[in-house]
Short mmCIF file of C-alpha atoms and ligand atoms in Angstrom, two decimals:
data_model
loop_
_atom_site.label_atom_id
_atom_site.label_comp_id
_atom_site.label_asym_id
_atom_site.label_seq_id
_atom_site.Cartn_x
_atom_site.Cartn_y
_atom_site.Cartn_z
CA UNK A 29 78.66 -6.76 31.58
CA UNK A 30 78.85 -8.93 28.25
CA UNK A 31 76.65 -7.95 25.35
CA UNK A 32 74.68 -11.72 25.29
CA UNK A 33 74.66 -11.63 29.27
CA UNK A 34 72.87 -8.09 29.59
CA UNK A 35 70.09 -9.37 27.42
CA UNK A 36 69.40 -12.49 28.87
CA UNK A 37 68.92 -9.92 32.46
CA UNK A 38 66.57 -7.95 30.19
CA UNK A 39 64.90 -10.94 28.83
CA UNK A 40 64.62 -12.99 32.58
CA UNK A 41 63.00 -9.71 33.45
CA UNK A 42 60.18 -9.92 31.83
CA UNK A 43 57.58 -12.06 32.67
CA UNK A 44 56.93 -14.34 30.21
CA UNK A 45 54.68 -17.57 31.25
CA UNK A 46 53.50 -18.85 28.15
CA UNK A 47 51.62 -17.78 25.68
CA UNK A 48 52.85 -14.19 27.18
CA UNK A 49 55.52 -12.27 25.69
CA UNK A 50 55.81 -9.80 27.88
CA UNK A 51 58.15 -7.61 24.97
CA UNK A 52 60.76 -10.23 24.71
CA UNK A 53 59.86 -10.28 21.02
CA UNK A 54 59.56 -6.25 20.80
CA UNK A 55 62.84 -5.82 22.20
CA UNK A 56 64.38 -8.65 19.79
CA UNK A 57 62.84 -7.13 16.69
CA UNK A 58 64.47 -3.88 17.47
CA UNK A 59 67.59 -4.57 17.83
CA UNK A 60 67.46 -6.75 14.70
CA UNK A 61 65.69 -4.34 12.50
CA UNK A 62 69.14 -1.72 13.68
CA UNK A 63 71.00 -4.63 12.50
CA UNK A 64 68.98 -4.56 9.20
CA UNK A 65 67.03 -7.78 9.51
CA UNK A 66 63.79 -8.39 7.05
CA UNK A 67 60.87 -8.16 9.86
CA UNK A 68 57.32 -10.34 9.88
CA UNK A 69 55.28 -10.75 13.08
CA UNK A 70 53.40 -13.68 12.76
CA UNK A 71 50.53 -13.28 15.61
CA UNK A 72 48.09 -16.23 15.89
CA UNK A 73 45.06 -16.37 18.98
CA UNK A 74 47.01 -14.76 21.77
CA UNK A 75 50.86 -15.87 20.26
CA UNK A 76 53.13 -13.71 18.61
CA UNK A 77 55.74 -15.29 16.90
CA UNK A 78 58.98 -13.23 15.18
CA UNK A 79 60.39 -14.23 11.93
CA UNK A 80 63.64 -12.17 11.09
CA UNK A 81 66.12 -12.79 7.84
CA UNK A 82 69.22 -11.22 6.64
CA UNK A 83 69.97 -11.56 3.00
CA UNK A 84 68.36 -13.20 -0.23
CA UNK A 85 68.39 -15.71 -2.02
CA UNK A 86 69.24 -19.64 -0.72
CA UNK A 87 70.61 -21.15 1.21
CA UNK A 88 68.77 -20.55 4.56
CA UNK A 89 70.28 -21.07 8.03
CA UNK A 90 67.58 -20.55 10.46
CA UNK A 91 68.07 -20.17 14.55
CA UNK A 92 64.85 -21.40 16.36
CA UNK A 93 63.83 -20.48 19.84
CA UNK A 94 61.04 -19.28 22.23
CA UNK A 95 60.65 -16.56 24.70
CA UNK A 96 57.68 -18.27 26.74
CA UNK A 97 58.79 -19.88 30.14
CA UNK A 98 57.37 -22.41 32.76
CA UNK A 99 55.57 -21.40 35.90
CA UNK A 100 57.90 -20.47 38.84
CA UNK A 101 56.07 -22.49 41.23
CA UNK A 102 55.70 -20.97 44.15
CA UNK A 103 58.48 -17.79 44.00
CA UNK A 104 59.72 -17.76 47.87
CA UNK A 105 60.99 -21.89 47.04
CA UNK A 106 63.56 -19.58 45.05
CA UNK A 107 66.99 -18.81 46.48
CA UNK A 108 66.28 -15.41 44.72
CA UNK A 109 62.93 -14.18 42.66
CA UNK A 110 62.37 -16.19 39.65
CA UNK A 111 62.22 -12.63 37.58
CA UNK A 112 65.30 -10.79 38.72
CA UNK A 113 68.05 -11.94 37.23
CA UNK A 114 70.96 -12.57 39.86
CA UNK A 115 74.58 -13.71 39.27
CA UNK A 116 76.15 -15.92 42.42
CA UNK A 117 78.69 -17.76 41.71
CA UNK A 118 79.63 -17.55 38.51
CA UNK A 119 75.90 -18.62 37.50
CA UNK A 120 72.86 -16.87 35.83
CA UNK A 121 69.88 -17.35 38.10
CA UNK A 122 66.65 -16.28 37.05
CA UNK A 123 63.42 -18.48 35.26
CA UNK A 124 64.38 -18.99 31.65
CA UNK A 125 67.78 -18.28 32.35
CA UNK A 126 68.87 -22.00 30.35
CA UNK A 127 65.69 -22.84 28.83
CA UNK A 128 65.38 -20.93 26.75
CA UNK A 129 66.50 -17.18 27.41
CA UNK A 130 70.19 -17.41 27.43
CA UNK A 131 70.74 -19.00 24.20
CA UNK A 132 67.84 -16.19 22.78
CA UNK A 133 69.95 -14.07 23.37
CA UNK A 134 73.26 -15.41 22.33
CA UNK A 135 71.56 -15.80 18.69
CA UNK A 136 70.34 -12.51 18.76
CA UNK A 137 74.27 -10.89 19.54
CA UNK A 138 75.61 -13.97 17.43
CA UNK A 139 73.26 -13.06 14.11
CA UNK A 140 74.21 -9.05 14.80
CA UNK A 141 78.07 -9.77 14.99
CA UNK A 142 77.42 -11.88 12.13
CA UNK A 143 75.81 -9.35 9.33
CA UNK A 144 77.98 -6.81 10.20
CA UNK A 145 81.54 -8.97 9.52
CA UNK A 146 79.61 -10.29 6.72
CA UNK A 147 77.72 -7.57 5.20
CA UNK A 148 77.29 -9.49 1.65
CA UNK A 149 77.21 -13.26 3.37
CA UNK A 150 75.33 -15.58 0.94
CA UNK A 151 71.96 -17.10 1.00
CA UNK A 152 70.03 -16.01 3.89
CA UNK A 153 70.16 -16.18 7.84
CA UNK A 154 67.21 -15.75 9.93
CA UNK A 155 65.62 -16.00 13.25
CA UNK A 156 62.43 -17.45 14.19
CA UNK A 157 60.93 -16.90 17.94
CA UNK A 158 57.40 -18.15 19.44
CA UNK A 159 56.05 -17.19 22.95
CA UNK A 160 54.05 -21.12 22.37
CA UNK A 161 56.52 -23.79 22.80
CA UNK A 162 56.01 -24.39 26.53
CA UNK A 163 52.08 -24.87 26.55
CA UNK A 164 49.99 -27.68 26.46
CA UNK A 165 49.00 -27.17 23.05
CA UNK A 166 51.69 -25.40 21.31
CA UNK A 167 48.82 -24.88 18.32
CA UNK A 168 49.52 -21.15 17.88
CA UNK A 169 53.39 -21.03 17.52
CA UNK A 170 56.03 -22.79 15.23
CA UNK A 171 53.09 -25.33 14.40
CA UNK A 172 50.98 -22.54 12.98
CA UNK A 173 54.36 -20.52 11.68
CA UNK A 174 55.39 -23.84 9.57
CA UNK A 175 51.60 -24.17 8.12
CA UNK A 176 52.15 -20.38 7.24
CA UNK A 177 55.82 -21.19 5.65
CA UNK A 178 54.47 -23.96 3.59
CA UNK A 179 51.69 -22.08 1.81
CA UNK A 180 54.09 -19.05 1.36
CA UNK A 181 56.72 -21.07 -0.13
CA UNK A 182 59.15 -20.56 2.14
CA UNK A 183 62.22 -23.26 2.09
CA UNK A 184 65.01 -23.88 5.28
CA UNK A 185 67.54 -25.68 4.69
CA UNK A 186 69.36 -25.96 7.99
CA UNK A 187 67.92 -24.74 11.29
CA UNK A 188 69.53 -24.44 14.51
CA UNK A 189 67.38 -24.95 17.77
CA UNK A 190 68.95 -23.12 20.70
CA UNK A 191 66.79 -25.68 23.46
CA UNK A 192 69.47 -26.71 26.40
CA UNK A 193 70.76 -29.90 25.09
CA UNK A 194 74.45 -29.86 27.22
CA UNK A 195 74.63 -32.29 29.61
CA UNK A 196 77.61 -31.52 31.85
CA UNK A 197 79.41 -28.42 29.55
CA UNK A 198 78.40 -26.79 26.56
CA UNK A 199 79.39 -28.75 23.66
CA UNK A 200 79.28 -32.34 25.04
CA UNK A 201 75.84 -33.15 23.41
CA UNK A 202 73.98 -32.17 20.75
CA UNK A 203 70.56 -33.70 19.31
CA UNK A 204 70.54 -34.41 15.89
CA UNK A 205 66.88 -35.99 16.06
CA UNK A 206 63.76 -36.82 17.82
CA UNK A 207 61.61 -39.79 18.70
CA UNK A 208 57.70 -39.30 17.45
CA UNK A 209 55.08 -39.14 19.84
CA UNK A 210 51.93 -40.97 19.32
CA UNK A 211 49.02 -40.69 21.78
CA UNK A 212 45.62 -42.83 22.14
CA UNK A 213 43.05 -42.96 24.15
CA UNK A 214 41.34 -45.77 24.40
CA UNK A 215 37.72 -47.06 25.59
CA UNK A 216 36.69 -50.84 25.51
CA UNK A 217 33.21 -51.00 26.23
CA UNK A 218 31.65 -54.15 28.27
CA UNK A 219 28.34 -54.44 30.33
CA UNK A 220 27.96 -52.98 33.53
CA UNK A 221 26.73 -55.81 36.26
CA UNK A 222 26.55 -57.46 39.95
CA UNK A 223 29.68 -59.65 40.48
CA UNK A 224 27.62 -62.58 41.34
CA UNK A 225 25.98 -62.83 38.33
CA UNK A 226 28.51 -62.74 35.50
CA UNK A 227 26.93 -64.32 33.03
CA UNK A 228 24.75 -61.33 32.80
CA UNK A 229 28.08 -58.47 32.40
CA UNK A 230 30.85 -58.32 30.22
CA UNK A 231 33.62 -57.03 32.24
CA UNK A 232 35.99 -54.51 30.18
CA UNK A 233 38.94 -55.08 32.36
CA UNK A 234 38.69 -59.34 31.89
CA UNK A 235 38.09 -58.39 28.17
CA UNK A 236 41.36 -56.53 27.86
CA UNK A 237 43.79 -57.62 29.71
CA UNK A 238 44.98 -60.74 27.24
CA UNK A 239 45.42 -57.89 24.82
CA UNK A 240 46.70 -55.59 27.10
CA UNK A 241 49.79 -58.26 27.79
CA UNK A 242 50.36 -58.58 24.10
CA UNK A 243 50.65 -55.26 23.13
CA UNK A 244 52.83 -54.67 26.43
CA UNK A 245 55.25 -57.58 25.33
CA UNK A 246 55.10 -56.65 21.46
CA UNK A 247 58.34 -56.16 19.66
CA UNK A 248 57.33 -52.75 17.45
CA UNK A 249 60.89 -52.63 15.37
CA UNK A 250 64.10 -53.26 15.89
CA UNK A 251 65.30 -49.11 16.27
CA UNK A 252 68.30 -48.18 14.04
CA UNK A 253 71.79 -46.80 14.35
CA UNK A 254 70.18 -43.44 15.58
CA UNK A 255 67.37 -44.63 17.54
CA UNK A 256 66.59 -46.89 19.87
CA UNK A 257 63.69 -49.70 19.54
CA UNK A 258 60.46 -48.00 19.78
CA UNK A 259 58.35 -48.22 23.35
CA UNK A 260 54.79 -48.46 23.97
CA UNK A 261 53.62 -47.80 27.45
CA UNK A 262 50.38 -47.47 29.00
CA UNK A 263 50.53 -44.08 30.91
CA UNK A 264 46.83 -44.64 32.71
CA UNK A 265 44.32 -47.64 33.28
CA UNK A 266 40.70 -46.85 34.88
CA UNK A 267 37.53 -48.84 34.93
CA UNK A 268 35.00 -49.89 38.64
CA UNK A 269 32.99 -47.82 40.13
CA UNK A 270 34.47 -47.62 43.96
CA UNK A 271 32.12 -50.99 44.59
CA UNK A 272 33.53 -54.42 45.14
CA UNK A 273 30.41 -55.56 43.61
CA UNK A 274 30.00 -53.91 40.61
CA UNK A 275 31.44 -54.99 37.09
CA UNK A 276 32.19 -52.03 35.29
CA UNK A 277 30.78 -50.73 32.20
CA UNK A 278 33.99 -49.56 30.17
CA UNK A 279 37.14 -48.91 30.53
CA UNK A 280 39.51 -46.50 29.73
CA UNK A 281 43.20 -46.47 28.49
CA UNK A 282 46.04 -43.94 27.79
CA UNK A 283 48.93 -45.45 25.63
CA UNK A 284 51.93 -43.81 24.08
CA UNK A 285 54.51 -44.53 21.59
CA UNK A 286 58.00 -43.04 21.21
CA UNK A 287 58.43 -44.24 18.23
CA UNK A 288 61.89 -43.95 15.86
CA UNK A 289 62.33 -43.64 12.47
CA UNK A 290 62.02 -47.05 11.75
CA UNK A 291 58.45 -46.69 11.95
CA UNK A 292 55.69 -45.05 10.96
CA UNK A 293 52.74 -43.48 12.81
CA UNK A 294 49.93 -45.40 10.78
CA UNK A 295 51.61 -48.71 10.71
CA UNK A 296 51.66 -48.62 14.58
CA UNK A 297 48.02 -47.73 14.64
CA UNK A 298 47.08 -50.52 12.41
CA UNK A 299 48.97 -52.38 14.16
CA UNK A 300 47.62 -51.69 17.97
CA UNK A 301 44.04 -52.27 16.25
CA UNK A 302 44.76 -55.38 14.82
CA UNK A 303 45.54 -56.59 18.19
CA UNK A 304 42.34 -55.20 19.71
CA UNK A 305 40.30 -56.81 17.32
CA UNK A 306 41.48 -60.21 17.35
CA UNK A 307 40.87 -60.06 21.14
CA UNK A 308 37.02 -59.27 20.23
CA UNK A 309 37.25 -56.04 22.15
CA UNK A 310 34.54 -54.03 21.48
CA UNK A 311 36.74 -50.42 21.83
CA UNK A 312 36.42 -46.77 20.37
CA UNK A 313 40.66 -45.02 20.49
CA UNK A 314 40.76 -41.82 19.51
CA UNK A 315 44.79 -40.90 18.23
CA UNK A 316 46.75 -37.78 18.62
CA UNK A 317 50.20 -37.50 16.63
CA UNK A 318 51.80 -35.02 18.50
CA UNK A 319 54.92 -35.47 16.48
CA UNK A 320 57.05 -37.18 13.63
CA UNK A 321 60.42 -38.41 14.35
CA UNK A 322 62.99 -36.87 12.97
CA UNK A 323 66.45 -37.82 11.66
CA UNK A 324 69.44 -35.32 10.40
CA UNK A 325 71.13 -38.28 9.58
CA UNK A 326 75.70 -38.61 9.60
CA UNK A 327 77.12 -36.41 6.89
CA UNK A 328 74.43 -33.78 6.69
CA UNK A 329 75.89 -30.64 6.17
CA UNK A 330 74.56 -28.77 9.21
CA UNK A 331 75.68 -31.62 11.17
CA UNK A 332 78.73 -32.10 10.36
CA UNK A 333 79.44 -28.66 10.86
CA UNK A 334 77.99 -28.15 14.34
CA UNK A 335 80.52 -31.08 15.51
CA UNK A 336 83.62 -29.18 13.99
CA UNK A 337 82.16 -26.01 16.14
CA UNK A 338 82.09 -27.83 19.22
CA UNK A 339 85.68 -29.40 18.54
CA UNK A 340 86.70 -26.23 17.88
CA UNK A 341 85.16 -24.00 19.96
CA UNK A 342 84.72 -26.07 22.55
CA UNK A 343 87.64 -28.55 22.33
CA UNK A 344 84.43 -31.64 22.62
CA UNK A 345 83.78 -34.49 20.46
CA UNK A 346 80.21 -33.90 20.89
CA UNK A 347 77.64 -37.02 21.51
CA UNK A 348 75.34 -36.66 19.08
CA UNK A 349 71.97 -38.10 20.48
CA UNK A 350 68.00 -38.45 19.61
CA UNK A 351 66.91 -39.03 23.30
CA UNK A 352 65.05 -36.90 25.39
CA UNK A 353 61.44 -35.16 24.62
CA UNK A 354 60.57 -33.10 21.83
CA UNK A 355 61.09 -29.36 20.84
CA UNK A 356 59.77 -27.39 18.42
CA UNK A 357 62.51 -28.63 15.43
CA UNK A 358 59.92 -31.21 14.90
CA UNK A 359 57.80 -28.82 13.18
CA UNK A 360 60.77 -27.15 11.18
CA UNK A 361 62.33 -30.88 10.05
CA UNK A 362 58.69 -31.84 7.94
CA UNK A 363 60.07 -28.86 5.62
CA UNK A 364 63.28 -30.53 4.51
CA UNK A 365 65.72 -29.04 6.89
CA UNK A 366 68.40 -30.41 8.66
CA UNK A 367 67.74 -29.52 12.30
CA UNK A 368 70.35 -29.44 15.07
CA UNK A 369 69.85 -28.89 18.56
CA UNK A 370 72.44 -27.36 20.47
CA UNK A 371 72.66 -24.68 23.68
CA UNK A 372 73.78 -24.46 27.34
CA UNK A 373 73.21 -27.38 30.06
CA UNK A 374 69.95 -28.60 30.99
CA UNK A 375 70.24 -29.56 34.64
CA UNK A 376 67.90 -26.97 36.18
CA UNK A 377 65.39 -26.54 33.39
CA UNK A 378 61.79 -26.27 34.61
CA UNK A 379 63.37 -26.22 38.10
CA UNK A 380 63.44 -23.87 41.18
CA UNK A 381 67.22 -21.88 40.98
CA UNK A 382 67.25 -22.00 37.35
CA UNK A 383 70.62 -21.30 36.31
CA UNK A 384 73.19 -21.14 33.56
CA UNK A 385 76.57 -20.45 33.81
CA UNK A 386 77.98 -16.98 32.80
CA UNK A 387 81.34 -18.18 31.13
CA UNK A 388 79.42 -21.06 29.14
CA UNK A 389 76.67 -18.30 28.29
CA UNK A 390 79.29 -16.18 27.29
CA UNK A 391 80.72 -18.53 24.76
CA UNK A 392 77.77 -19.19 23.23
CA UNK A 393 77.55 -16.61 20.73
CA UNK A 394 80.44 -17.30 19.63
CA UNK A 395 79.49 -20.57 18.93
CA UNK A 396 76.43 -20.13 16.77
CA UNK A 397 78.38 -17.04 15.33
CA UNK A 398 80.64 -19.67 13.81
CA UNK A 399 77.84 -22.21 12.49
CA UNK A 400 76.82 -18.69 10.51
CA UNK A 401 80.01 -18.06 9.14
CA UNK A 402 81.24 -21.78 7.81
CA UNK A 403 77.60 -21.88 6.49
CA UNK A 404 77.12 -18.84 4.80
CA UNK A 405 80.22 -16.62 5.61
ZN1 ZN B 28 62.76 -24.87 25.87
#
């Protein structure tokens, strides 16, 4: 059995649903620290988080990943258990086994190969792990470890995020950014009342549904090259009692934007308000930014070079793409880095019969192996 495909088994066996480790991170540090790897563990609340670097100096190439995994669901749904890792097929079974164990562990045997070819490599190299990135929250991990980073001084130039991004093979996509996510909730307040006698309620519903239709049909921005336009959608709409008589007192909205880089956060919330007010709503919206787009725009170093890997290595002109949700590189990217995302194929993610191939896994250190070496070899 393969170096990177013996400890993904070893990882998949231990169970860790989120913000559990379950030793993933134990077992990583060790066999780093025999490598000769600079550790820190970074524990916040119940998360530990690993931070591993090889060599001084700049610049810094930085693989990011987490150890945490999704619920099973329920375990006999699985063709074999979610925590023993199984090969059939020419396939990796086992929860975490593409998202995001398997390319874990091809970092981990790609950053060992890599010191010891290049003893004296320049600049630095390092790993960062959290056991947060699948919560709810994800307050304790990279969020936290970034906060930490900036007050310490610490600088990343290029960072490498190992989340599933391959669509069909490994190689044929890579994300080179992400939409923002910007949450509100909102509450227009009117006056509670009997149907027949209107004059004596406001309804909230009445009251916002002229805005409601503006802000549905507004044109936010135009996108860009990268990105596509931004989109505002209204993820939940509640207001009435149960009674076909009543008018009800308030209402209450959920919107979202996934919003590019040409916008910005505040402009959009000025801009959502504005419409409120002219409507006369009287409203309370509370915001959440959950995160800022980000853009490692055509030409970047770290870009450019993860496209010659996948020609290479993987004989694919790589799409190069900003869709899909957001990972933890949104935290890394405020920094300054350029942040790529690139690892195995993401069609069972989150799913029952998680899988990743063996040959594909197999590659993959081999892959990020070479992003180390025509970066810092
Ligand atoms: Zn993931």
């Amino acid at each position: 059995m393969s170096d990177v495909l013996e400890l993904a088994c070893e990882l998949i066996r231990r169970r860790s649903l989120t913000p559990v480790d379950a030793g993933c991170l134990v077992l990583i540090g060790e066999r780093l620290a025999r490598a000769g790897f600079q550790l820190e563990s970074l524990c916040y609340g119940e998360v530990d988080n690993l931070w591993a670097t090889h060599g001084t100096g700049g610049p810094t190439l930085v693989f990011l990943g987490h150890t945490d995994v999704v619920p099973t669901g329920p375990e006999t749904s699985w063709r074999s258990p979610p925590f023993e890792p199984t090969i059939r097929d020419g396939r990796l079974y086992g929860r975490g086994a593409a998202d995001m164990k398997g390319s874990v562990a091809a970092m981990v045997v790609a950053l060992e190969q890599f010191v010891v070819a290049r003893p004296d490599h320049r600049g630095r190299v390092g790993l960062l792990l959290t056991s947060d990135e699948e919560g709810p929250t994800n307050l304790d991990g990279v969020r936290r470890v970034v906060e930490h980073f900036r007050t310490s001084g610490e600088r990343i130039d290029w960072c490498v995020v190992g989340e599933p991004s391959a669509k069909q093979r490994l190689g044929d996509l890579i994300r080179v950014g992400r939409r923002g996510s910007l949450s509100g909730t909102l509450v227009v307040r009117g006056m509670q009342g009997h149907v027949a006698y209107p004059e004596k309620a406001l309804n909230p519903i009445h009251a916002f549904a002229p805005a409601l239709a503006e802000l549905a049909a507004t044109r936010w921005d135009e996108g860009n090259s990268d990105f596509p336009p931004t989109s505002f959608q209204v993820s939940n709409l509640n207001a009435g009692t149960g009674a076909n008589n009543v008018i009800p007192g308030d209402l209450t909205a959920l919107i979202n934007f996934r919003y590019c880089t040409a916008s910005r956060a505040d402009d959009l919330r000025a801009r959502t308000e504005a419409v409120l007010q002219r409507h006369g709503l009287d409203y309370a919206l509370d915001w959440d930014v959950s995160g800022e787009p980000f853009l490692t725009p055509p030409g970047g170093t770290l870009r450019e070079t993860v496209v010659a890997v996948c020609r290479d290595l993987c004989g694919i002109d790589p799409e190069q793409s900003t869709g899909g949700g957001t990972s933890d590189g949104r935290f890394i990217a405020p920094l300054g880095a350029e942040v790529v995302e690139i690892g195995p194929v993401n069609a069972t993610i989150h799913k029952v019969d998680e899988c990743v191939d063996v040959e594909e896994l197999e590659k993959l250190p081999a892959v990020y192996r070479a992003v180390c070496e025509r970066l810092l070899g």
